[in-house]
Every structure is written in structure tokens, then in C-alpha cells.
Amino acid sequence: MQIKMFSDTICGWCYIGKERLNQAIEQLNLSKSIVMNLPFQLNPSMPKDGMDRIDYIKSKFGSIENAKPMYDNMIMQGEQENLQIKLDKIQRTPNTVKSHLLVDFARKYKVENDVITDLFENYFVKAKDIGDQEVLVSIAKKNKLPVDKVKEYLNKEENVKKISKMDDVAKEIGITGIPFYVFNDQLSISGAQSVNHLIEAIKKSNG
């Protein structure tokens, strides 16, 4: 059984979707290792240093007021899963390439699911800039990854291009919204679906 989950590390719906997927997997007594986390960039043209979050919201939604209903719903849905999404504390919207690279690196050490959860928590709960290398290194240390190798991996231009290519592939196969799940390369669903919906998808594709 394999589940591919396409997400971005600054996507609140992906944070919620990841938690619900974890719950579904746990209820079915499966291992989180069946999940492969793949990159999808919501903002592929984001400057390397990110941008002020208020400026980002205004550029994407036109105004803070326009974004409020969607964000309020996200916070409410997060609370239902015991996730404390603190959007008001976030000051910068980062470029997510390096965070995706950290997940990619962590896959080799079989801790990618822990790392992506830590990225979500650092961004949405602790309001940290997950585009900042020091923040990424601290997550690497927490998950017992070799720091020198992590730094080298994050800064190789060929690896940065790899994330862009993976993002292009996701868009070429028709993914327009995230989270997006592919179960055993047979069944795909989009959005932060309920735990029960995810359980049914796993059962259906694993039959």
C-alpha cells in the first residue's frame, strides 16, 4: 500500500489533511511509512526570502477582508482536529523550496512524515519562517538528521531544480488544488477530506 500526498508546507488545508490522514492510517492499524509526501508549490514565483504576509494576502486575495472567511473556516476546521492554527502570528510567507527539500532528504532516513508535521507546526503554531535555513536545521536536529549533509542538500542548485521539476510534474498530471492524495496509483481525491472518507479510499484502493 502506498499513498502519495501532494502538499505545500504553508498550506493550512494540507496541515489539516495530513492530520486527518494520520488518523485514518492509525484507525486502520497501518504505518505512516506508506505515505510519500510530494511537493506542490502554491507560489512557485515567490522570492527566495519570501514576503511580508499582509502584502502576500493582499496580492492573492485583494484584501484582508476577502481572505477572512476562508481563513476563519481553516482555523475552525483545524480546531476540530486539535490543531491550533495561529494565522495572526505569522509575519512572513516563505518560499517553500528548501522546506520541500528537507522533506525529500528526510525520506532517505524514513522520517519524512515526522519532518513535514514539524514544518506545519513550526509555521502554523509557532509562526516561524520555514524558509529560513536555521529553522530547517533545528527541525533536522530534532529528527536526528545529519546537519552538515542537510545544509549541503538544501543549498545544491540541482536539488532546487529537482523540486521545481517535481512541482511541474504535479501540475502536468492535472493537480490544481491541495492536499491531493493518490492511493496505490489507482484512486485520487482532492481536498482536506474527512477521516472517514480517507479510510474508505484506503480500503477501496487496497482491496
PDB file of C-alpha atoms in Angstrom:
ATOM      1  CA  MET A   1       0.000   0.000   0.000  1.00  0.00           C
ATOM      2  CA  GLN A   2       1.292   3.450  -0.893  1.00  0.00           C
ATOM      3  CA  ILE A   3      -0.322   6.848  -0.507  1.00  0.00           C
ATOM      4  CA  LYS A   4       1.159   9.828  -2.321  1.00  0.00           C
ATOM      5  CA  MET A   5       0.210  13.119  -0.723  1.00  0.00           C
ATOM      6  CA  PHE A   6       0.893  16.307  -2.650  1.00  0.00           C
ATOM      7  CA  SER A   7       1.039  19.357  -0.402  1.00  0.00           C
ATOM      8  CA  ASP A   8       2.761  22.641   0.314  1.00  0.00           C
ATOM      9  CA  THR A   9       4.310  23.315   3.703  1.00  0.00           C
ATOM     10  CA  ILE A  10       2.478  26.656   4.065  1.00  0.00           C
ATOM     11  CA  CYS A  11      -0.919  25.208   3.128  1.00  0.00           C
ATOM     12  CA  GLY A  12      -3.203  25.155   6.158  1.00  0.00           C
ATOM     13  CA  TRP A  13      -5.610  22.748   4.474  1.00  0.00           C
ATOM     14  CA  CYS A  14      -2.655  20.412   3.922  1.00  0.00           C
ATOM     15  CA  TYR A  15      -1.830  20.581   7.653  1.00  0.00           C
ATOM     16  CA  ILE A  16      -5.422  19.600   8.419  1.00  0.00           C
ATOM     17  CA  GLY A  17      -5.436  16.986   5.656  1.00  0.00           C
ATOM     18  CA  LYS A  18      -2.200  15.471   6.957  1.00  0.00           C
ATOM     19  CA  GLU A  19      -3.620  15.143  10.460  1.00  0.00           C
ATOM     20  CA  ARG A  20      -6.785  13.501   9.137  1.00  0.00           C
ATOM     21  CA  LEU A  21      -4.741  11.115   7.009  1.00  0.00           C
ATOM     22  CA  ASN A  22      -2.668  10.196  10.067  1.00  0.00           C
ATOM     23  CA  GLN A  23      -5.873   9.450  11.969  1.00  0.00           C
ATOM     24  CA  ALA A  24      -7.192   7.284   9.123  1.00  0.00           C
ATOM     25  CA  ILE A  25      -3.940   5.328   8.943  1.00  0.00           C
ATOM     26  CA  GLU A  26      -3.903   4.850  12.712  1.00  0.00           C
ATOM     27  CA  GLN A  27      -7.501   3.599  12.773  1.00  0.00           C
ATOM     28  CA  LEU A  28      -6.618   1.024  10.106  1.00  0.00           C
ATOM     29  CA  ASN A  29      -3.505  -0.060  12.040  1.00  0.00           C
ATOM     30  CA  LEU A  30      -1.249   0.889   9.131  1.00  0.00           C
ATOM     31  CA  SER A  31       2.161   2.553   9.247  1.00  0.00           C
ATOM     32  CA  LYS A  32       2.773   6.213   8.413  1.00  0.00           C
ATOM     33  CA  SER A  33       5.656   4.946   6.256  1.00  0.00           C
ATOM     34  CA  ILE A  34       3.149   4.123   3.494  1.00  0.00           C
ATOM     35  CA  VAL A  35       2.794   7.873   2.866  1.00  0.00           C
ATOM     36  CA  MET A  36       5.095   9.568   0.367  1.00  0.00           C
ATOM     37  CA  ASN A  37       4.986  13.358   0.709  1.00  0.00           C
ATOM     38  CA  LEU A  38       5.427  15.136  -2.613  1.00  0.00           C
ATOM     39  CA  PRO A  39       5.827  18.857  -3.310  1.00  0.00           C
ATOM     40  CA  PHE A  40       3.300  21.230  -4.783  1.00  0.00           C
ATOM     41  CA  GLN A  41       4.188  24.923  -4.691  1.00  0.00           C
ATOM     42  CA  LEU A  42       1.289  27.302  -4.212  1.00  0.00           C
ATOM     43  CA  ASN A  43       3.635  30.192  -5.022  1.00  0.00           C
ATOM     44  CA  PRO A  44       6.377  28.976  -7.395  1.00  0.00           C
ATOM     45  CA  SER A  45       7.412  32.572  -8.175  1.00  0.00           C
ATOM     46  CA  MET A  46       7.800  33.527  -4.505  1.00  0.00           C
ATOM     47  CA  PRO A  47      11.063  35.481  -3.876  1.00  0.00           C
ATOM     48  CA  LYS A  48      13.761  33.377  -2.194  1.00  0.00           C
ATOM     49  CA  ASP A  49      13.430  35.351   1.039  1.00  0.00           C
ATOM     50  CA  GLY A  50       9.624  35.183   0.999  1.00  0.00           C
ATOM     51  CA  MET A  51       7.484  38.264   1.552  1.00  0.00           C
ATOM     52  CA  ASP A  52       5.541  40.087   4.223  1.00  0.00           C
ATOM     53  CA  ARG A  53       2.403  38.056   4.916  1.00  0.00           C
ATOM     54  CA  ILE A  54       0.000  41.015   4.832  1.00  0.00           C
ATOM     55  CA  ASP A  55       1.391  42.025   1.425  1.00  0.00           C
ATOM     56  CA  TYR A  56       1.028  38.423   0.273  1.00  0.00           C
ATOM     57  CA  ILE A  57      -2.619  38.190   1.378  1.00  0.00           C
ATOM     58  CA  LYS A  58      -3.459  41.478  -0.336  1.00  0.00           C
ATOM     59  CA  SER A  59      -1.751  40.374  -3.568  1.00  0.00           C
ATOM     60  CA  LYS A  60      -3.517  36.994  -3.536  1.00  0.00           C
ATOM     61  CA  PHE A  61      -6.988  37.894  -2.265  1.00  0.00           C
ATOM     62  CA  GLY A  62      -7.220  41.640  -2.876  1.00  0.00           C
ATOM     63  CA  SER A  63      -7.692  42.476   0.798  1.00  0.00           C
ATOM     64  CA  ILE A  64      -7.543  41.045   4.309  1.00  0.00           C
ATOM     65  CA  GLU A  65     -11.354  41.111   4.421  1.00  0.00           C
ATOM     66  CA  ASN A  66     -11.632  38.929   1.305  1.00  0.00           C
ATOM     67  CA  ALA A  67      -9.393  36.265   2.853  1.00  0.00           C
ATOM     68  CA  LYS A  68     -11.051  36.273   6.281  1.00  0.00           C
ATOM     69  CA  PRO A  69     -13.953  33.804   5.643  1.00  0.00           C
ATOM     70  CA  MET A  70     -11.599  31.166   4.206  1.00  0.00           C
ATOM     71  CA  TYR A  71      -9.054  31.624   6.987  1.00  0.00           C
ATOM     72  CA  ASP A  72     -11.739  31.566   9.711  1.00  0.00           C
ATOM     73  CA  ASN A  73     -13.029  28.284   8.297  1.00  0.00           C
ATOM     74  CA  MET A  74      -9.497  26.874   8.205  1.00  0.00           C
ATOM     75  CA  ILE A  75      -8.931  27.757  11.861  1.00  0.00           C
ATOM     76  CA  MET A  76     -12.270  26.210  12.830  1.00  0.00           C
ATOM     77  CA  GLN A  77     -11.566  23.002  10.879  1.00  0.00           C
ATOM     78  CA  GLY A  78      -8.116  22.838  12.468  1.00  0.00           C
ATOM     79  CA  GLU A  79      -9.589  23.145  15.951  1.00  0.00           C
ATOM     80  CA  GLN A  80     -11.794  20.133  15.225  1.00  0.00           C
ATOM     81  CA  GLU A  81      -8.566  18.126  14.825  1.00  0.00           C
ATOM     82  CA  ASN A  82      -6.930  19.750  17.883  1.00  0.00           C
ATOM     83  CA  LEU A  83      -4.653  21.846  15.655  1.00  0.00           C
ATOM     84  CA  GLN A  84      -4.034  25.370  16.893  1.00  0.00           C
ATOM     85  CA  ILE A  85      -3.562  27.352  13.675  1.00  0.00           C
ATOM     86  CA  LYS A  86      -2.376  30.834  14.652  1.00  0.00           C
ATOM     87  CA  LEU A  87      -2.510  32.767  11.387  1.00  0.00           C
ATOM     88  CA  ASP A  88      -2.493  36.146  13.142  1.00  0.00           C
ATOM     89  CA  LYS A  89       1.024  35.486  14.472  1.00  0.00           C
ATOM     90  CA  ILE A  90       2.606  34.671  11.092  1.00  0.00           C
ATOM     91  CA  GLN A  91       4.649  37.604   9.793  1.00  0.00           C
ATOM     92  CA  ARG A  92       6.189  36.220   6.611  1.00  0.00           C
ATOM     93  CA  THR A  93       5.043  33.939   3.820  1.00  0.00           C
ATOM     94  CA  PRO A  94       8.158  31.960   2.893  1.00  0.00           C
ATOM     95  CA  ASN A  95       9.457  30.432  -0.288  1.00  0.00           C
ATOM     96  CA  THR A  96       8.874  26.721   0.382  1.00  0.00           C
ATOM     97  CA  VAL A  97      11.532  25.131  -1.838  1.00  0.00           C
ATOM     98  CA  LYS A  98      14.005  24.437   0.981  1.00  0.00           C
ATOM     99  CA  SER A  99      11.311  23.049   3.252  1.00  0.00           C
ATOM    100  CA  HIS A 100      10.330  20.642   0.474  1.00  0.00           C
ATOM    101  CA  LEU A 101      13.993  19.707   0.108  1.00  0.00           C
ATOM    102  CA  LEU A 102      14.166  18.903   3.819  1.00  0.00           C
ATOM    103  CA  VAL A 103      11.200  16.533   3.420  1.00  0.00           C
ATOM    104  CA  ASP A 104      12.868  14.982   0.378  1.00  0.00           C
ATOM    105  CA  PHE A 105      16.113  14.498   2.320  1.00  0.00           C
ATOM    106  CA  ALA A 106      14.254  13.071   5.327  1.00  0.00           C
ATOM    107  CA  ARG A 107      12.701  10.378   3.115  1.00  0.00           C
ATOM    108  CA  LYS A 108      16.076   8.625   2.920  1.00  0.00           C
ATOM    109  CA  TYR A 109      16.106   8.385   6.719  1.00  0.00           C
ATOM    110  CA  LYS A 110      12.449   7.301   6.945  1.00  0.00           C
ATOM    111  CA  VAL A 111      11.367  10.356   8.949  1.00  0.00           C
ATOM    112  CA  GLU A 112       9.697  12.387   6.196  1.00  0.00           C
ATOM    113  CA  ASN A 113       6.260  12.223   7.839  1.00  0.00           C
ATOM    114  CA  ASP A 114       7.634  13.490  11.146  1.00  0.00           C
ATOM    115  CA  VAL A 115       9.547  16.254   9.388  1.00  0.00           C
ATOM    116  CA  ILE A 116       6.584  17.539   7.382  1.00  0.00           C
ATOM    117  CA  THR A 117       4.444  17.565  10.544  1.00  0.00           C
ATOM    118  CA  ASP A 118       7.169  19.569  12.293  1.00  0.00           C
ATOM    119  CA  LEU A 119       7.239  22.010   9.367  1.00  0.00           C
ATOM    120  CA  PHE A 120       3.483  22.528   9.623  1.00  0.00           C
ATOM    121  CA  GLU A 121       3.698  23.022  13.400  1.00  0.00           C
ATOM    122  CA  ASN A 122       6.603  25.446  13.153  1.00  0.00           C
ATOM    123  CA  TYR A 123       4.745  27.556  10.612  1.00  0.00           C
ATOM    124  CA  PHE A 124       1.128  27.415  11.762  1.00  0.00           C
ATOM    125  CA  VAL A 125       1.548  27.046  15.538  1.00  0.00           C
ATOM    126  CA  LYS A 126       4.907  28.685  16.289  1.00  0.00           C
ATOM    127  CA  ALA A 127       4.737  31.230  13.413  1.00  0.00           C
ATOM    128  CA  LYS A 128       8.329  30.533  12.383  1.00  0.00           C
ATOM    129  CA  ASP A 129       9.749  31.297   8.941  1.00  0.00           C
ATOM    130  CA  ILE A 130      10.206  27.813   7.450  1.00  0.00           C
ATOM    131  CA  GLY A 131      12.057  29.354   4.531  1.00  0.00           C
ATOM    132  CA  ASP A 132      14.858  30.235   6.966  1.00  0.00           C
ATOM    133  CA  GLN A 133      17.665  27.689   6.934  1.00  0.00           C
ATOM    134  CA  GLU A 134      18.251  27.893  10.689  1.00  0.00           C
ATOM    135  CA  VAL A 135      14.638  26.917  11.339  1.00  0.00           C
ATOM    136  CA  LEU A 136      15.001  23.999   8.929  1.00  0.00           C
ATOM    137  CA  VAL A 137      18.249  22.911  10.604  1.00  0.00           C
ATOM    138  CA  SER A 138      16.539  22.928  14.005  1.00  0.00           C
ATOM    139  CA  ILE A 139      13.843  20.607  12.604  1.00  0.00           C
ATOM    140  CA  ALA A 140      16.555  18.402  11.124  1.00  0.00           C
ATOM    141  CA  LYS A 141      18.283  18.186  14.524  1.00  0.00           C
ATOM    142  CA  LYS A 142      15.024  17.295  16.265  1.00  0.00           C
ATOM    143  CA  ASN A 143      14.603  14.390  13.859  1.00  0.00           C
ATOM    144  CA  LYS A 144      18.242  13.290  14.263  1.00  0.00           C
ATOM    145  CA  LEU A 145      19.225  14.062  10.679  1.00  0.00           C
ATOM    146  CA  PRO A 146      22.902  14.759   9.866  1.00  0.00           C
ATOM    147  CA  VAL A 147      23.048  18.560   9.909  1.00  0.00           C
ATOM    148  CA  ASP A 148      26.072  19.008   7.625  1.00  0.00           C
ATOM    149  CA  LYS A 149      24.510  16.819   4.966  1.00  0.00           C
ATOM    150  CA  VAL A 150      21.180  18.626   5.347  1.00  0.00           C
ATOM    151  CA  LYS A 151      22.825  22.033   4.807  1.00  0.00           C
ATOM    152  CA  GLU A 152      24.652  20.752   1.752  1.00  0.00           C
ATOM    153  CA  TYR A 153      21.442  19.235   0.342  1.00  0.00           C
ATOM    154  CA  LEU A 154      19.404  22.412   0.892  1.00  0.00           C
ATOM    155  CA  ASN A 155      21.902  24.573  -0.951  1.00  0.00           C
ATOM    156  CA  LYS A 156      22.650  22.499  -4.050  1.00  0.00           C
ATOM    157  CA  GLU A 157      21.214  24.199  -7.115  1.00  0.00           C
ATOM    158  CA  GLU A 158      20.482  20.852  -8.770  1.00  0.00           C
ATOM    159  CA  ASN A 159      18.262  19.936  -5.792  1.00  0.00           C
ATOM    160  CA  VAL A 160      16.378  23.224  -6.035  1.00  0.00           C
ATOM    161  CA  LYS A 161      15.727  22.433  -9.696  1.00  0.00           C
ATOM    162  CA  LYS A 162      14.563  18.945  -8.683  1.00  0.00           C
ATOM    163  CA  ILE A 163      11.761  20.443  -6.553  1.00  0.00           C
ATOM    164  CA  SER A 164      10.715  22.688  -9.444  1.00  0.00           C
ATOM    165  CA  LYS A 165      10.578  19.677 -11.748  1.00  0.00           C
ATOM    166  CA  MET A 166       8.532  17.663  -9.242  1.00  0.00           C
ATOM    167  CA  ASP A 167       6.164  20.611  -8.892  1.00  0.00           C
ATOM    168  CA  ASP A 168       5.849  20.820 -12.687  1.00  0.00           C
ATOM    169  CA  VAL A 169       5.025  17.102 -12.853  1.00  0.00           C
ATOM    170  CA  ALA A 170       2.247  17.550 -10.279  1.00  0.00           C
ATOM    171  CA  LYS A 171       0.704  20.304 -12.369  1.00  0.00           C
ATOM    172  CA  GLU A 172       1.162  18.379 -15.616  1.00  0.00           C
ATOM    173  CA  ILE A 173      -0.866  15.445 -14.271  1.00  0.00           C
ATOM    174  CA  GLY A 174      -3.685  17.855 -13.539  1.00  0.00           C
ATOM    175  CA  ILE A 175      -3.342  18.697  -9.859  1.00  0.00           C
ATOM    176  CA  THR A 176      -4.746  22.170  -9.272  1.00  0.00           C
ATOM    177  CA  GLY A 177      -5.635  22.035  -5.573  1.00  0.00           C
ATOM    178  CA  ILE A 178      -4.041  20.572  -2.468  1.00  0.00           C
ATOM    179  CA  PRO A 179      -3.942  18.440  -0.444  1.00  0.00           C
ATOM    180  CA  PHE A 180      -4.159  15.855  -3.212  1.00  0.00           C
ATOM    181  CA  TYR A 181      -3.953  12.140  -2.460  1.00  0.00           C
ATOM    182  CA  VAL A 182      -3.182   9.208  -4.756  1.00  0.00           C
ATOM    183  CA  PHE A 183      -3.922   5.764  -3.319  1.00  0.00           C
ATOM    184  CA  ASN A 184      -1.947   2.851  -4.806  1.00  0.00           C
ATOM    185  CA  ASP A 185      -1.810   4.750  -8.127  1.00  0.00           C
ATOM    186  CA  GLN A 186      -5.466   3.764  -8.570  1.00  0.00           C
ATOM    187  CA  LEU A 187      -7.652   6.295  -6.818  1.00  0.00           C
ATOM    188  CA  SER A 188      -7.151  10.015  -6.286  1.00  0.00           C
ATOM    189  CA  ILE A 189      -9.029  12.591  -4.236  1.00  0.00           C
ATOM    190  CA  SER A 190      -8.518  16.292  -3.601  1.00  0.00           C
ATOM    191  CA  GLY A 191      -9.074  18.476  -0.568  1.00  0.00           C
ATOM    192  CA  ALA A 192      -8.925  18.107   3.211  1.00  0.00           C
ATOM    193  CA  GLN A 193     -11.347  15.199   3.262  1.00  0.00           C
ATOM    194  CA  SER A 194     -12.855  13.719   6.410  1.00  0.00           C
ATOM    195  CA  VAL A 195     -11.147  10.861   8.238  1.00  0.00           C
ATOM    196  CA  ASN A 196     -13.966   8.514   7.204  1.00  0.00           C
ATOM    197  CA  HIS A 197     -13.624   9.484   3.536  1.00  0.00           C
ATOM    198  CA  LEU A 198      -9.893   8.782   3.683  1.00  0.00           C
ATOM    199  CA  ILE A 199     -10.471   5.438   5.389  1.00  0.00           C
ATOM    200  CA  GLU A 200     -12.885   4.442   2.624  1.00  0.00           C
ATOM    201  CA  ALA A 201     -10.388   5.490  -0.069  1.00  0.00           C
ATOM    202  CA  ILE A 202      -7.633   3.427   1.546  1.00  0.00           C
ATOM    203  CA  LYS A 203      -9.885   0.379   1.807  1.00  0.00           C
ATOM    204  CA  LYS A 204     -11.131   0.723  -1.746  1.00  0.00           C
ATOM    205  CA  SER A 205      -7.649   1.025  -3.261  1.00  0.00           C
ATOM    206  CA  ASN A 206      -6.196  -1.705  -1.043  1.00  0.00           C
ATOM    207  CA  GLY A 207      -8.817  -4.321  -1.850  1.00  0.00           C
TER     208      GLY A 207
END
